PDB file of C-alpha atoms in Angstrom:
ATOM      1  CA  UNK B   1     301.436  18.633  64.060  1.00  0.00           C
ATOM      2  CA  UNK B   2     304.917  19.377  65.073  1.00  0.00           C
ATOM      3  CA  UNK B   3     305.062  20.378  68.559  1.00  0.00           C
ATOM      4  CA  UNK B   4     308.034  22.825  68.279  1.00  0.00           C
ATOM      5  CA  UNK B   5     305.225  24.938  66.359  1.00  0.00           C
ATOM      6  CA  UNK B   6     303.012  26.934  68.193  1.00  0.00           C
ATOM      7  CA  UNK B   7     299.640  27.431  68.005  1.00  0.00           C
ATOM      8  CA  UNK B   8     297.053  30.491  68.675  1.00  0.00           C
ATOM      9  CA  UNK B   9     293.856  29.881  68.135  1.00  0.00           C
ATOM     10  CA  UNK B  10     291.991  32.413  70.153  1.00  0.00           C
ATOM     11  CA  UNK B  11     292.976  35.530  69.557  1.00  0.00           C
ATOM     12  CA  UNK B  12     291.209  38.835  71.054  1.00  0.00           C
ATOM     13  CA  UNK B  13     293.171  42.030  70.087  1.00  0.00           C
ATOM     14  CA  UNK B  14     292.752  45.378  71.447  1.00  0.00           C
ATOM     15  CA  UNK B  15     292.651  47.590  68.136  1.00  0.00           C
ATOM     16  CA  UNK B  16     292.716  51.434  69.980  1.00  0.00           C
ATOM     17  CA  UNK B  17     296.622  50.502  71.038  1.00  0.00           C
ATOM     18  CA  UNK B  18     297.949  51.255  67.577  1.00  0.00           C
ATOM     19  CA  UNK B  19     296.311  54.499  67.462  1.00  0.00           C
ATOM     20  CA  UNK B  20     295.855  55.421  71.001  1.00  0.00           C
ATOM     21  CA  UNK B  21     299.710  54.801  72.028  1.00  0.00           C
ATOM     22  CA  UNK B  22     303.598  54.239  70.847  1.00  0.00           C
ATOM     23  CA  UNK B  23     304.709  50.975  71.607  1.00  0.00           C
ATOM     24  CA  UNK B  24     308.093  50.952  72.497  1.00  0.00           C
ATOM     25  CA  UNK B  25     308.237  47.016  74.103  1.00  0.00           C
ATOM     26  CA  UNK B  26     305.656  43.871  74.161  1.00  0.00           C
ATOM     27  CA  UNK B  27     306.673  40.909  76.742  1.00  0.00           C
ATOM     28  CA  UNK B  28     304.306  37.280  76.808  1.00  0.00           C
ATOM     29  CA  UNK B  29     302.864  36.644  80.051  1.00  0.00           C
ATOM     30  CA  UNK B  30     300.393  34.503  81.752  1.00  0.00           C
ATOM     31  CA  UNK B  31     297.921  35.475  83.639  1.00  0.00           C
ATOM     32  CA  UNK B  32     296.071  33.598  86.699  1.00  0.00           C
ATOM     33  CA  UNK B  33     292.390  32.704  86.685  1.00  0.00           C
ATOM     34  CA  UNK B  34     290.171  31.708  88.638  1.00  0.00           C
ATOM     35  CA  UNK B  35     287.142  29.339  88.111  1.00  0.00           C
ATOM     36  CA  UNK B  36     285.464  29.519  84.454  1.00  0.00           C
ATOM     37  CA  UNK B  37     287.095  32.311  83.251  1.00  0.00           C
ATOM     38  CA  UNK B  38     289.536  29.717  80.847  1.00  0.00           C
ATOM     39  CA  UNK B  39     286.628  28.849  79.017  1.00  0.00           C
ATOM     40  CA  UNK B  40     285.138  32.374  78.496  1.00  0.00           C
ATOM     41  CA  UNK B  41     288.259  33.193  77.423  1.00  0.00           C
ATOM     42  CA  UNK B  42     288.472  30.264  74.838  1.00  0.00           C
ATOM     43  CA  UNK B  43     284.748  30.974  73.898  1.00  0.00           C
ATOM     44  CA  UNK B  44     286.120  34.753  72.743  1.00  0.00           C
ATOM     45  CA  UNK B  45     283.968  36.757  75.340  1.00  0.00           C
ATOM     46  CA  UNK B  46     286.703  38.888  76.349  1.00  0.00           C
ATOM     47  CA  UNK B  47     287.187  42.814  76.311  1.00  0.00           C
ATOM     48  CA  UNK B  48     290.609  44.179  76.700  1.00  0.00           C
ATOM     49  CA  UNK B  49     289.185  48.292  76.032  1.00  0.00           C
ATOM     50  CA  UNK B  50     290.202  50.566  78.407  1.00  0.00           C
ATOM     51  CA  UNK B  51     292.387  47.113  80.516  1.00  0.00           C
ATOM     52  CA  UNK B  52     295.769  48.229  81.933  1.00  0.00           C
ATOM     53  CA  UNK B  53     299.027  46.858  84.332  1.00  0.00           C
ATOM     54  CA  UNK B  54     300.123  48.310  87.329  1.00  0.00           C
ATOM     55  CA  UNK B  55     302.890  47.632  89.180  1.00  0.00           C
ATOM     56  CA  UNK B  56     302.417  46.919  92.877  1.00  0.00           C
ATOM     57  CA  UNK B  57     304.611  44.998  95.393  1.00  0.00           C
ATOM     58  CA  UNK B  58     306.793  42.812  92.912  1.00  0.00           C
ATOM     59  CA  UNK B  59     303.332  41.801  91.482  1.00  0.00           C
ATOM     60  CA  UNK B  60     302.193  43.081  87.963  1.00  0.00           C
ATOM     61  CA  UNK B  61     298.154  43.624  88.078  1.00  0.00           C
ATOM     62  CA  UNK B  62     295.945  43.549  85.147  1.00  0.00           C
ATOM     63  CA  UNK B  63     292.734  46.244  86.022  1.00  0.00           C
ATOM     64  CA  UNK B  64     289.285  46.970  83.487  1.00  0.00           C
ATOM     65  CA  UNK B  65     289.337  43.760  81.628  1.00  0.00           C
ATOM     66  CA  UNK B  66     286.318  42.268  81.584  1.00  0.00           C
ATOM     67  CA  UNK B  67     285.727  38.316  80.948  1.00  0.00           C
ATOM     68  CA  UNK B  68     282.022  37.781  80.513  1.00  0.00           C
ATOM     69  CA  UNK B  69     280.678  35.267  82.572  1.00  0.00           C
ATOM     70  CA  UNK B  70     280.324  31.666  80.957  1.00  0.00           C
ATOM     71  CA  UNK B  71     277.204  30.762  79.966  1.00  0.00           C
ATOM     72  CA  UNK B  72     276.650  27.471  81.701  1.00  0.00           C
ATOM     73  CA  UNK B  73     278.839  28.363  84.669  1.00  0.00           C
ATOM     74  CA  UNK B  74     277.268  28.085  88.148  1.00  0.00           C
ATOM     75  CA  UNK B  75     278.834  29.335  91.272  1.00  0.00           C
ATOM     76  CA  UNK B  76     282.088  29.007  90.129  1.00  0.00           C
ATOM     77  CA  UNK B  77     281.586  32.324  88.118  1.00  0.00           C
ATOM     78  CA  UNK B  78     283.552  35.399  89.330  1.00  0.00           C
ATOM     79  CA  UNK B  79     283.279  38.657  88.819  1.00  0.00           C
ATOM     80  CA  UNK B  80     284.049  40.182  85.558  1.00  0.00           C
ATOM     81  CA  UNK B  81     285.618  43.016  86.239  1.00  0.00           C
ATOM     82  CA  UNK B  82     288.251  41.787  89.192  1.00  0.00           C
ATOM     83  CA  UNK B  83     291.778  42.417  89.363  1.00  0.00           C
ATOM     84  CA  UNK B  84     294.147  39.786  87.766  1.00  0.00           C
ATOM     85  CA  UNK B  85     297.447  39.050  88.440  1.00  0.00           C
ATOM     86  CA  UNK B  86     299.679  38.594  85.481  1.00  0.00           C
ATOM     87  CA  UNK B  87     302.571  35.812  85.814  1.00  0.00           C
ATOM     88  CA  UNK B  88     306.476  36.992  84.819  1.00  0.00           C
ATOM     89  CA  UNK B  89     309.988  36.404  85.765  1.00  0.00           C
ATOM     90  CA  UNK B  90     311.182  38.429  88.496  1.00  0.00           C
ATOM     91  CA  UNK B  91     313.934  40.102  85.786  1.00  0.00           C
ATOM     92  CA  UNK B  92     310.828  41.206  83.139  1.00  0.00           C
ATOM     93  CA  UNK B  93     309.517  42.738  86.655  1.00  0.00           C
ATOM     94  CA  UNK B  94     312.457  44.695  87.160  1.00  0.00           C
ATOM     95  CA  UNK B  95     312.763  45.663  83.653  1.00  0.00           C
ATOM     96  CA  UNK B  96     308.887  46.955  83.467  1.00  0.00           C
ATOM     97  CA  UNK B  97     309.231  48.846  86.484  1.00  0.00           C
ATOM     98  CA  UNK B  98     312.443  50.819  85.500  1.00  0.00           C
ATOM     99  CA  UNK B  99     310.294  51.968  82.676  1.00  0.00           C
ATOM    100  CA  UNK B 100     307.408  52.959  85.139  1.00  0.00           C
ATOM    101  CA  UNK B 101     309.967  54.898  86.928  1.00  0.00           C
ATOM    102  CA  UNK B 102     311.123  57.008  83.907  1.00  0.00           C
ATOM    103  CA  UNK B 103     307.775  58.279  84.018  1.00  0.00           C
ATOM    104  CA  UNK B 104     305.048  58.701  81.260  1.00  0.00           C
ATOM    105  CA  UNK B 105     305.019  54.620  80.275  1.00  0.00           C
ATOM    106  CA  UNK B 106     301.700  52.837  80.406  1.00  0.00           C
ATOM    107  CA  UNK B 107     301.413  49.003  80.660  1.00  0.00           C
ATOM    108  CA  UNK B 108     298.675  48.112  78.059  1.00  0.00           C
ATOM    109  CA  UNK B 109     297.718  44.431  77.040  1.00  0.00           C
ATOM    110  CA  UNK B 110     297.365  44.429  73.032  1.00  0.00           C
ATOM    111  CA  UNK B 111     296.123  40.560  73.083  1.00  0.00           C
ATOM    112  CA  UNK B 112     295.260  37.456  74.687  1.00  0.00           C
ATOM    113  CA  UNK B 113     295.346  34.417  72.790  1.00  0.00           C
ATOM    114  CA  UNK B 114     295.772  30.693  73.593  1.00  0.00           C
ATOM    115  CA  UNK B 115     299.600  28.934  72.993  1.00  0.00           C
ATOM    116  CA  UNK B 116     298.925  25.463  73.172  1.00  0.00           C
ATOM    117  CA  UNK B 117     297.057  24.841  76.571  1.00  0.00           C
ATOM    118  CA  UNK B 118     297.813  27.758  77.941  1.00  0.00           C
ATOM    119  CA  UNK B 119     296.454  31.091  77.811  1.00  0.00           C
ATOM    120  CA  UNK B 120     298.843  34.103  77.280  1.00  0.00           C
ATOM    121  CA  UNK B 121     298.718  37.933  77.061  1.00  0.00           C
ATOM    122  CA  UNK B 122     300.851  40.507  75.675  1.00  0.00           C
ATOM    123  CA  UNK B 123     301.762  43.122  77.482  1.00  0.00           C
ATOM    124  CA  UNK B 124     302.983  46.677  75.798  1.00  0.00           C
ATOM    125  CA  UNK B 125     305.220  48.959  77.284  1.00  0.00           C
ATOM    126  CA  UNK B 126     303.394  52.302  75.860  1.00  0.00           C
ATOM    127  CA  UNK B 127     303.441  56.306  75.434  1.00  0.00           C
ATOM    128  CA  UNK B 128     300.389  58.215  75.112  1.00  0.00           C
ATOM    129  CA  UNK B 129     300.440  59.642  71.522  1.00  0.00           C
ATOM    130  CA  UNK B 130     299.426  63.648  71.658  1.00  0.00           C
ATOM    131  CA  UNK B 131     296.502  64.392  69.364  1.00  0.00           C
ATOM    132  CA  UNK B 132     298.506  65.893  66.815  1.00  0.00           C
ATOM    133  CA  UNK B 133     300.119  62.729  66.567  1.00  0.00           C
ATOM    134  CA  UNK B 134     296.985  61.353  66.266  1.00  0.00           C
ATOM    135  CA  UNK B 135     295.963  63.270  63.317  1.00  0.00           C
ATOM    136  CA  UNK B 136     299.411  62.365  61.584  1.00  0.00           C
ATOM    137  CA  UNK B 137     298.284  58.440  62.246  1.00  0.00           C
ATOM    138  CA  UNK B 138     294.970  59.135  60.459  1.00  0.00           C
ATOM    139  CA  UNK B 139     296.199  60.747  57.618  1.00  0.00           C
ATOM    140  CA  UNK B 140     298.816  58.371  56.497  1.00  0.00           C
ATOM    141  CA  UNK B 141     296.173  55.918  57.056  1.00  0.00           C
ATOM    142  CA  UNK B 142     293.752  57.887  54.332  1.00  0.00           C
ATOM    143  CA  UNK B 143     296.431  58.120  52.275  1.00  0.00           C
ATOM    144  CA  UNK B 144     297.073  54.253  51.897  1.00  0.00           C
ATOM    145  CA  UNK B 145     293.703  54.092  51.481  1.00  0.00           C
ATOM    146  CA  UNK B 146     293.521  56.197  48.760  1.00  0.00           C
ATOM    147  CA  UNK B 147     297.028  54.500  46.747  1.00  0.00           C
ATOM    148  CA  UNK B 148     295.205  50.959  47.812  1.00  0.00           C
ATOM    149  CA  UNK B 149     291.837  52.276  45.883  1.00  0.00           C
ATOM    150  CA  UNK B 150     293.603  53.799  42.975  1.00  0.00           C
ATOM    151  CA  UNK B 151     296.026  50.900  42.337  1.00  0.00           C
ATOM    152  CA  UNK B 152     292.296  48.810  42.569  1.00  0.00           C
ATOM    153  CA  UNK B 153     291.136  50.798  39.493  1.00  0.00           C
TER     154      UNK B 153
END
């Protein structure tokens, strides 16, 4: 395999981002862990619902995502609910916090998958949607449902 090609293999999406939130920018990261979490991670025993990024003292931290414990870990297993830090250039730091600063912009992870060796998340700059927005999503969403099952028949 050519090595200018990347691969994902594991690949744990958060579906609720789509329909929960606008997405207005998504930047790659890394993210630091500690002990067996890598191979939980590879194993696909991951939750991102409900995860989010705050931004604290130059550092971006990754709260509410839980990495289930591996299986035939010992000691070395941490807890799964723990704080993370997330690993970016200093300039993606100072461009994610002068969004934070305009107010209303959430930082929401929408995946973590594996490039290579490495394990990587993305990280969505996000606006809560209002509910009626949410009720626009859902209909257009019936409605391609509905030209999908008709163009079926």
């Amino acid at each position: 395999m050519d090595k200018s090609k990347k691969r994902y293999e594991v690949c744990i999406k958060n579906k609720d981002i789509g329909f929960q939130y606008d997405i207005f920018d998504k930047i790659e990261c890394g993210i630091e862990l500690k002990g067996t979490e890598a191979k939980s991670i590879k194993a696909a025993k991951c939750n991102l619902k409900d995860s989010f990024a705050l931004v604290r003292n130059g550092e971006i931290t990754l709260k509410n995502m839980h990495i289930s414990p591996y299986d035939h870990g010992n000691i070395e297993n941490k807890d799964p609910m723990r704080d993370r830090k997330l690993l970016l250039h200093k300039s993606e730091i100072l461009k994610l916090t002068q969004y934070m600063k305009q107010g209303g912009y959430t930082l929401v992870p929408s995946k973590v998958y594996t490039s290579g060796r490495w394990i990587k998340i993305e990280l969505c700059v996000c606006k809560g949607k209002k509910l009626y927005d949410k009720r626009e999503a859902m209909k257009e969403k019936d409605a391609k449902k509905q030209v999908n099952a008709f163009k079926r028949v």
